[in-house]
Coordinates of N, CA and C in Angstrom, one line a residue:
I873 N 0.9 -1.1 0.0 CA 0.0 0.0 0.0 C 0.9 1.2 0.0
T874 N 0.8 2.0 -1.0 CA 1.7 3.2 -1.1 C 1.0 4.4 -1.7
G875 N 1.5 5.5 -1.5 CA 1.0 6.7 -2.0 C 1.5 7.0 -3.4
D876 N 2.5 6.2 -3.8 CA 3.1 6.5 -5.1 C 2.2 6.1 -6.3
Y877 N 2.6 6.7 -7.4 CA 1.8 6.5 -8.7 C 1.8 5.0 -9.0
L878 N 0.8 4.5 -9.7 CA 0.6 3.1 -10.0 C 1.9 2.5 -10.7
K879 N 2.4 3.1 -11.7 CA 3.6 2.7 -12.5 C 4.8 2.5 -11.6
T880 N 5.0 3.4 -10.7 CA 6.1 3.3 -9.8 C 5.8 2.2 -8.8
A881 N 4.6 2.0 -8.3 CA 4.3 1.0 -7.3 C 4.6 -0.4 -8.0
I882 N 4.1 -0.6 -9.2 CA 4.4 -1.8 -9.9 C 5.8 -2.1 -10.1
A883 N 6.6 -1.1 -10.4 CA 8.2 -1.3 -10.7 C 8.7 -1.7 -9.3
I884 N 8.4 -1.1 -8.3 CA 8.9 -1.4 -7.0 C 8.5 -2.9 -6.5
A885 N 7.2 -3.1 -6.7 CA 6.7 -4.4 -6.4 C 7.3 -5.5 -7.1
K886 N 7.7 -5.2 -8.4 CA 8.4 -6.3 -9.1 C 9.8 -6.5 -8.6
N887 N 10.5 -5.4 -8.3 CA 11.8 -5.3 -7.8 C 11.9 -6.3 -6.5
V888 N 10.9 -6.1 -5.6 CA 11.0 -6.9 -4.4 C 10.1 -8.2 -4.3
N889 N 9.8 -8.6 -5.5 CA 9.0 -9.9 -5.8 C 7.7 -9.9 -5.0
I890 N 7.0 -8.7 -4.9 CA 5.5 -8.7 -4.5 C 4.7 -9.2 -5.7
L891 N 5.1 -8.6 -6.8 CA 4.4 -9.0 -8.1 C 5.4 -10.0 -8.8
Q892 N 4.9 -11.1 -9.2 CA 5.7 -12.1 -10.0 C 5.5 -11.9 -11.5
P893 N 6.4 -12.3 -12.3 CA 6.3 -12.2 -13.8 C 4.9 -12.7 -14.3
Q894 N 4.4 -13.8 -13.8 CA 3.1 -14.4 -14.2 C 1.9 -13.6 -13.8
D895 N 2.1 -12.6 -12.8 CA 0.9 -11.8 -12.3 C 0.4 -10.9 -13.4
D896 N -0.9 -10.8 -13.5 CA -1.6 -9.8 -14.5 C -1.5 -8.4 -13.7
E897 N -0.8 -7.5 -14.2 CA -0.7 -6.1 -13.6 C -2.1 -5.5 -13.5
A898 N -2.9 -5.7 -14.5 CA -4.2 -5.0 -14.5 C -5.1 -5.4 -13.3
T899 N -4.9 -6.6 -12.7 CA -5.8 -7.1 -11.6 C -5.1 -7.2 -10.3
A900 N -3.7 -7.3 -10.4 CA -2.8 -7.6 -9.2 C -2.5 -6.2 -8.6
A901 N -2.5 -5.0 -9.4 CA -2.0 -3.8 -8.9 C -3.1 -2.7 -9.4
V902 N -3.7 -2.0 -8.4 CA -4.7 -1.1 -8.7 C -4.5 0.3 -8.0
D903 N -5.1 1.3 -8.6 CA -5.1 2.5 -8.0 C -6.3 2.6 -7.0
C904 N -6.0 3.2 -5.9 CA -6.9 3.2 -4.7 C -8.3 3.9 -5.1
A905 N -8.3 4.5 -6.2 CA -9.6 5.2 -6.6 C -10.7 4.1 -6.8
R906 N -10.3 2.9 -7.1 CA -11.2 1.7 -7.3 C -11.9 1.4 -6.0
L907 N -11.3 1.7 -4.8 CA -11.9 1.5 -3.5 C -13.0 2.4 -3.3
R908 N -13.1 3.6 -3.9 CA -14.1 4.7 -3.7 C -14.5 5.2 -5.0
P909 N -15.2 4.4 -5.8 CA -15.6 4.9 -7.2 C -16.3 6.2 -7.2
N910 N -17.2 6.4 -6.3 CA -18.0 7.6 -6.3 C -17.7 8.4 -5.0
E911 N -16.4 8.5 -4.6 CA -16.0 9.0 -3.4 C -16.7 8.5 -2.1
T912 N -17.3 7.3 -2.3 CA -17.8 6.4 -1.2 C -17.2 5.1 -1.4
Y913 N -16.7 4.6 -0.3 CA -16.0 3.3 -0.2 C -17.0 2.1 -0.7
L914 N -16.4 1.2 -1.3 CA -17.2 0.0 -1.8 C -17.9 -0.6 -0.6
P915 N -18.9 -1.3 -0.7 CA -19.5 -2.1 0.3 C -18.5 -3.1 0.9
K916 N -18.7 -3.6 2.2 CA -17.7 -4.4 2.8 C -17.3 -5.7 2.0
E917 N -18.5 -6.3 1.4 CA -18.3 -7.6 0.7 C -17.3 -7.3 -0.6
D918 N -17.7 -6.2 -1.2 CA -17.0 -5.8 -2.6 C -15.5 -5.5 -2.2
M919 N -15.3 -4.7 -1.0 CA -14.1 -4.4 -0.6 C -13.2 -5.6 -0.3
D920 N -13.8 -6.5 0.4 CA -13.0 -7.7 0.8 C -12.7 -8.5 -0.4
S921 N -13.6 -8.6 -1.4 CA -13.3 -9.3 -2.6 C -12.1 -8.7 -3.4
L922 N -12.1 -7.4 -3.4 CA -10.9 -6.7 -4.0 C -9.7 -6.8 -3.3
T923 N -9.6 -6.6 -2.0 CA -8.4 -6.8 -1.4 C -7.9 -8.2 -1.2
A924 N -8.8 -9.2 -1.3 CA -8.3 -10.5 -1.5 C -7.5 -10.8 -2.7
S925 N -7.8 -10.1 -3.7 CA -7.1 -10.5 -5.0 C -6.0 -9.5 -5.4
V926 N -6.0 -8.3 -4.9 CA -5.1 -7.3 -5.3 C -3.8 -7.5 -4.3
R927 N -2.6 -7.3 -4.9 CA -1.4 -7.3 -4.1 C -0.8 -6.0 -4.0
V928 N -1.0 -5.0 -4.9 CA -0.4 -3.7 -4.8 C -1.5 -2.7 -4.9
F929 N -1.6 -1.7 -3.9 CA -2.5 -0.6 -3.9 C -1.7 0.7 -4.1
A930 N -2.0 1.5 -5.1 CA -1.2 2.7 -5.3 C -2.1 4.0 -5.1
R931 N -1.5 5.1 -5.0 CA -2.1 6.3 -4.8 C -3.1 6.3 -3.6
A932 N -2.7 5.6 -2.5 CA -3.5 5.5 -1.4 C -3.5 6.7 -0.4
K933 N -4.7 7.1 -0.1 CA -4.8 8.1 0.9 C -4.8 7.5 2.3
P934 N -4.6 8.2 3.3 CA -4.6 7.7 4.7 C -5.8 6.9 5.1
E935 N -6.9 7.3 4.6 CA -8.2 6.5 4.9 C -8.3 5.2 4.1
D936 N -7.6 5.3 2.9 CA -7.6 4.0 2.1 C -6.9 3.0 2.9
K937 N -5.7 3.4 3.3 CA -4.8 2.5 4.1 C -5.6 1.8 5.3
L938 N -6.3 2.6 6.0 CA -7.0 2.1 7.1 C -8.2 1.1 6.6
E939 N -8.9 1.5 5.6 CA -10.0 0.6 5.1 C -9.4 -0.7 4.5
I940 N -8.2 -0.6 3.9 CA -7.6 -1.9 3.3 C -7.2 -2.8 4.6
V941 N -6.5 -2.2 5.6 CA -6.1 -3.0 6.8 C -7.4 -3.7 7.4
K942 N -8.5 -2.9 7.6 CA -9.8 -3.4 8.1 C -10.3 -4.6 7.3
S943 N -10.3 -4.4 6.0 CA -10.8 -5.4 5.1 C -10.0 -6.7 5.3
L944 N -8.6 -6.6 5.3 CA -7.8 -7.7 5.5 C -8.1 -8.4 6.7
Q945 N -8.3 -7.7 7.8 CA -8.6 -8.3 9.1 C -10.0 -9.0 9.1
R946 N -10.9 -8.4 8.4 CA -12.2 -9.1 8.3 C -12.1 -10.5 7.6
Q947 N -11.1 -10.6 6.7 CA -10.8 -11.9 6.1 C -9.9 -12.9 6.9
G948 N -9.6 -12.4 8.1 CA -8.8 -13.3 8.9 C -7.2 -13.2 8.8
A949 N -6.8 -12.2 8.0 CA -5.3 -12.0 7.9 C -4.8 -11.2 9.0
V950 N -3.6 -11.7 9.3 CA -2.8 -10.8 10.3 C -2.1 -9.7 9.4
T951 N -2.3 -8.5 9.9 CA -1.8 -7.4 9.1 C -0.6 -6.7 9.8
A952 N 0.2 -6.3 9.0 CA 1.3 -5.4 9.4 C 1.4 -4.2 8.5
M953 N 1.7 -3.0 9.1 CA 1.7 -1.8 8.4 C 2.9 -1.0 8.7
T954 N 3.6 -0.4 7.7 CA 4.8 0.3 8.0 C 4.4 1.8 7.6
G955 N 5.0 2.8 8.3 CA 4.7 4.2 8.0 C 5.7 5.0 8.8
D956 N 5.6 6.3 8.2 CA 6.6 7.3 8.8 C 5.9 8.6 9.1
G957 N 4.7 8.8 8.7 CA 4.0 10.1 8.8 C 2.8 10.1 9.6
V958 N 2.3 11.3 9.9 CA 1.1 11.5 10.7 C 0.0 10.8 10.0
N959 N -0.1 10.9 8.7 CA -1.1 10.3 7.9 C -1.2 8.8 8.0
D960 N -0.1 8.1 8.4 CA -0.1 6.7 8.6 C -0.6 6.2 9.9
A961 N -0.6 7.0 10.8 CA -1.0 6.7 12.2 C -2.3 5.9 12.4
P962 N -3.4 6.3 11.8 CA -4.5 5.3 12.0 C -4.4 4.0 11.5
A963 N -3.7 3.8 10.4 CA -3.5 2.4 9.8 C -2.5 1.6 10.7
L964 N -1.4 2.4 11.2 CA -0.5 1.8 12.0 C -1.1 1.2 13.3
N965 N -2.1 2.0 13.8 CA -2.7 1.7 15.1 C -3.7 0.5 14.9
Q966 N -4.3 0.5 13.7 CA -5.4 -0.5 13.4 C -4.7 -1.9 13.1
A967 N -3.5 -1.9 12.4 CA -2.9 -3.1 12.1 C -2.5 -3.9 13.3
D968 N -2.4 -5.3 13.0 CA -2.0 -6.2 14.2 C -0.6 -5.8 14.6
I969 N 0.3 -5.4 13.8 CA 1.5 -4.8 14.2 C 1.9 -3.6 13.4
G970 N 2.1 -2.5 13.9 CA 2.4 -1.2 13.2 C 3.9 -1.0 13.4
V971 N 4.6 -0.7 12.3 CA 6.1 -0.5 12.3 C 6.3 0.9 11.8
A972 N 6.9 1.6 12.7 CA 7.3 3.1 12.3 C 8.8 3.2 12.1
M973 N 9.1 4.2 11.2 CA 10.4 4.5 10.9 C 11.1 5.3 12.1
G974 N 12.2 4.9 12.6 CA 12.8 5.7 13.7 C 13.5 6.9 13.4
I975 N 14.2 7.0 12.2 CA 14.8 8.2 11.9 C 14.0 9.1 11.1
Q976 N 13.3 8.8 10.1 CA 12.5 9.7 9.3 C 11.1 9.8 9.9
G977 N 10.7 8.8 10.8 CA 9.3 8.8 11.3 C 9.0 10.0 12.2
T978 N 7.7 10.4 12.1 CA 7.2 11.5 13.1 C 6.9 10.8 14.4
E979 N 6.9 11.6 15.4 CA 6.4 11.2 16.8 C 5.1 10.5 16.8
V980 N 4.2 11.1 16.0 CA 2.9 10.5 16.0 C 2.8 9.1 15.5
A981 N 3.6 8.9 14.4 CA 3.7 7.5 13.8 C 4.3 6.5 14.8
K982 N 5.4 7.0 15.4 CA 6.1 6.1 16.4 C 5.1 5.8 17.6
G983 N 4.3 6.8 17.9 CA 3.4 6.6 19.1 C 2.3 5.7 18.7
A984 N 1.9 5.6 17.5 CA 0.8 4.7 17.0 C 1.3 3.3 16.7
S985 N 2.6 3.1 16.7 CA 3.1 1.8 16.2 C 3.4 0.9 17.3
D986 N 3.6 -0.3 17.0 CA 4.0 -1.4 18.0 C 5.5 -1.6 18.0
M987 N 6.1 -1.2 16.9 CA 7.6 -1.5 16.7 C 8.2 -0.2 16.0
I988 N 9.4 0.2 16.4 CA 10.1 1.3 15.7 C 11.3 0.8 15.3
L989 N 11.6 1.0 13.8 CA 12.8 0.6 13.2 C 13.8 1.8 13.5
T990 N 14.7 1.5 14.4 CA 15.7 2.6 14.8 C 16.6 3.0 13.6
D991 N 16.8 2.1 12.6 CA 17.7 2.4 11.5 C 17.0 2.6 10.2
D992 N 15.6 2.6 10.2 CA 14.8 2.7 9.0 C 15.0 1.7 8.0
N993 N 15.5 0.5 8.4 CA 15.9 -0.5 7.4 C 14.9 -1.7 7.5
F994 N 14.3 -2.0 6.5 CA 13.3 -3.1 6.5 C 13.9 -4.4 6.9
C995 N 15.2 -4.7 6.6 CA 15.9 -5.9 6.9 C 15.8 -6.0 8.4
S996 N 15.7 -5.1 9.2 CA 15.7 -5.2 10.6 C 14.4 -5.9 11.0
I997 N 13.3 -5.8 10.3 CA 12.1 -6.4 10.7 C 12.3 -7.9 10.5
V998 N 13.0 -8.5 9.5 CA 13.4 -9.9 9.4 C 14.2 -10.4 10.6
A999 N 15.2 -9.5 11.0 CA 16.0 -9.9 12.0 C 15.3 -10.0 13.3
A1000 N 14.4 -9.0 13.6 CA 13.6 -9.0 14.7 C 12.6 -10.2 14.9
V1001 N 12.1 -10.5 13.8 CA 11.2 -11.7 13.8 C 12.0 -13.0 14.1
E1002 N 13.1 -13.1 13.4 CA 14.0 -14.3 13.7 C 14.3 -14.3 15.2
K1003 N 14.8 -13.2 15.7 CA 15.1 -13.1 17.1 C 13.8 -13.4 18.1
G1004 N 12.8 -13.0 17.7 CA 11.6 -13.2 18.4 C 11.2 -14.7 18.4
R1005 N 11.4 -15.3 17.3 CA 11.1 -16.8 17.2 C 12.0 -17.6 18.0
T1006 N 13.3 -17.1 18.1 CA 14.3 -17.9 18.9 C 13.9 -17.7 20.3
I1007 N 13.5 -16.6 20.8 CA 13.1 -16.3 22.2 C 12.0 -17.1 22.6
Y1008 N 10.9 -17.1 21.7 CA 9.7 -17.9 21.9 C 10.0 -19.3 22.0
A1009 N 10.8 -19.9 21.2 CA 11.2 -21.3 21.2 C 11.9 -21.6 22.5
G1010 N 12.8 -20.7 23.0 CA 13.3 -20.9 24.4 C 12.4 -21.0 25.5
I1011 N 11.3 -20.0 25.4 CA 10.4 -20.0 26.5 C 9.6 -21.3 26.4
Q1012 N 9.2 -21.7 25.2 CA 8.5 -23.0 25.2 C 9.2 -24.2 25.8
K1013 N 10.5 -24.2 25.4 CA 11.4 -25.3 26.1 C 11.5 -25.2 27.5
F1014 N 11.6 -24.0 28.0 CA 11.8 -23.8 29.5 C 10.5 -24.2 30.2
V1015 N 9.3 -23.8 29.6 CA 8.0 -24.1 30.2 C 7.8 -25.6 30.2
A1016 N 8.2 -26.3 29.1 CA 8.0 -27.8 29.0 C 9.0 -28.4 30.1
F1017 N 10.2 -27.9 30.3 CA 11.2 -28.5 31.3 C 10.5 -28.3 32.6
I1018 N 10.1 -27.0 32.9 CA 9.5 -26.8 34.3 C 8.3 -27.7 34.6
M1019 N 7.5 -27.8 33.7 CA 6.2 -28.6 33.8 C 6.6 -30.1 34.0
S1020 N 7.6 -30.6 33.3 CA 8.0 -32.0 33.5 C 8.7 -32.3 34.7
V1021 N 9.4 -31.4 35.3 CA 10.1 -31.4 36.6 C 9.1 -31.4 37.8
H1022 N 8.2 -30.5 37.7 CA 7.3 -30.2 38.9 C 6.0 -31.0 38.8
I1023 N 5.7 -31.9 37.8 CA 4.5 -32.6 37.9 C 4.7 -34.0 38.4

């Protein structure tokens, strides 16, 4: 979900493998104006159908980001949102995990998020998830050991 123009969003999505060569750009990447054809958002069912099939949303307004996150959550998806500005705060807050930029991010975005990337590097998210999984596995082993010893 980006505020960039559609062609820019498609190029970036291809570069980071969000869009695959076999994807149909006309259906996998859309301008967010399709979410609100008459300046009114689509009904929830139509919105959910659209967000289930689209992989890239371009020219997103802050309220579009929020509606997309809500739609994905209605479908049972776990959502993560990254952002750096005041306009990203509602979607950062609504997402299951909001990730703010620590260097470029505003204080509002940081306050609305669950995690702050101190170096503004998305690779840090991967490292944090890996570290979190290691810690969680350690806790599971500890609890299993304690339960087996004290029962």
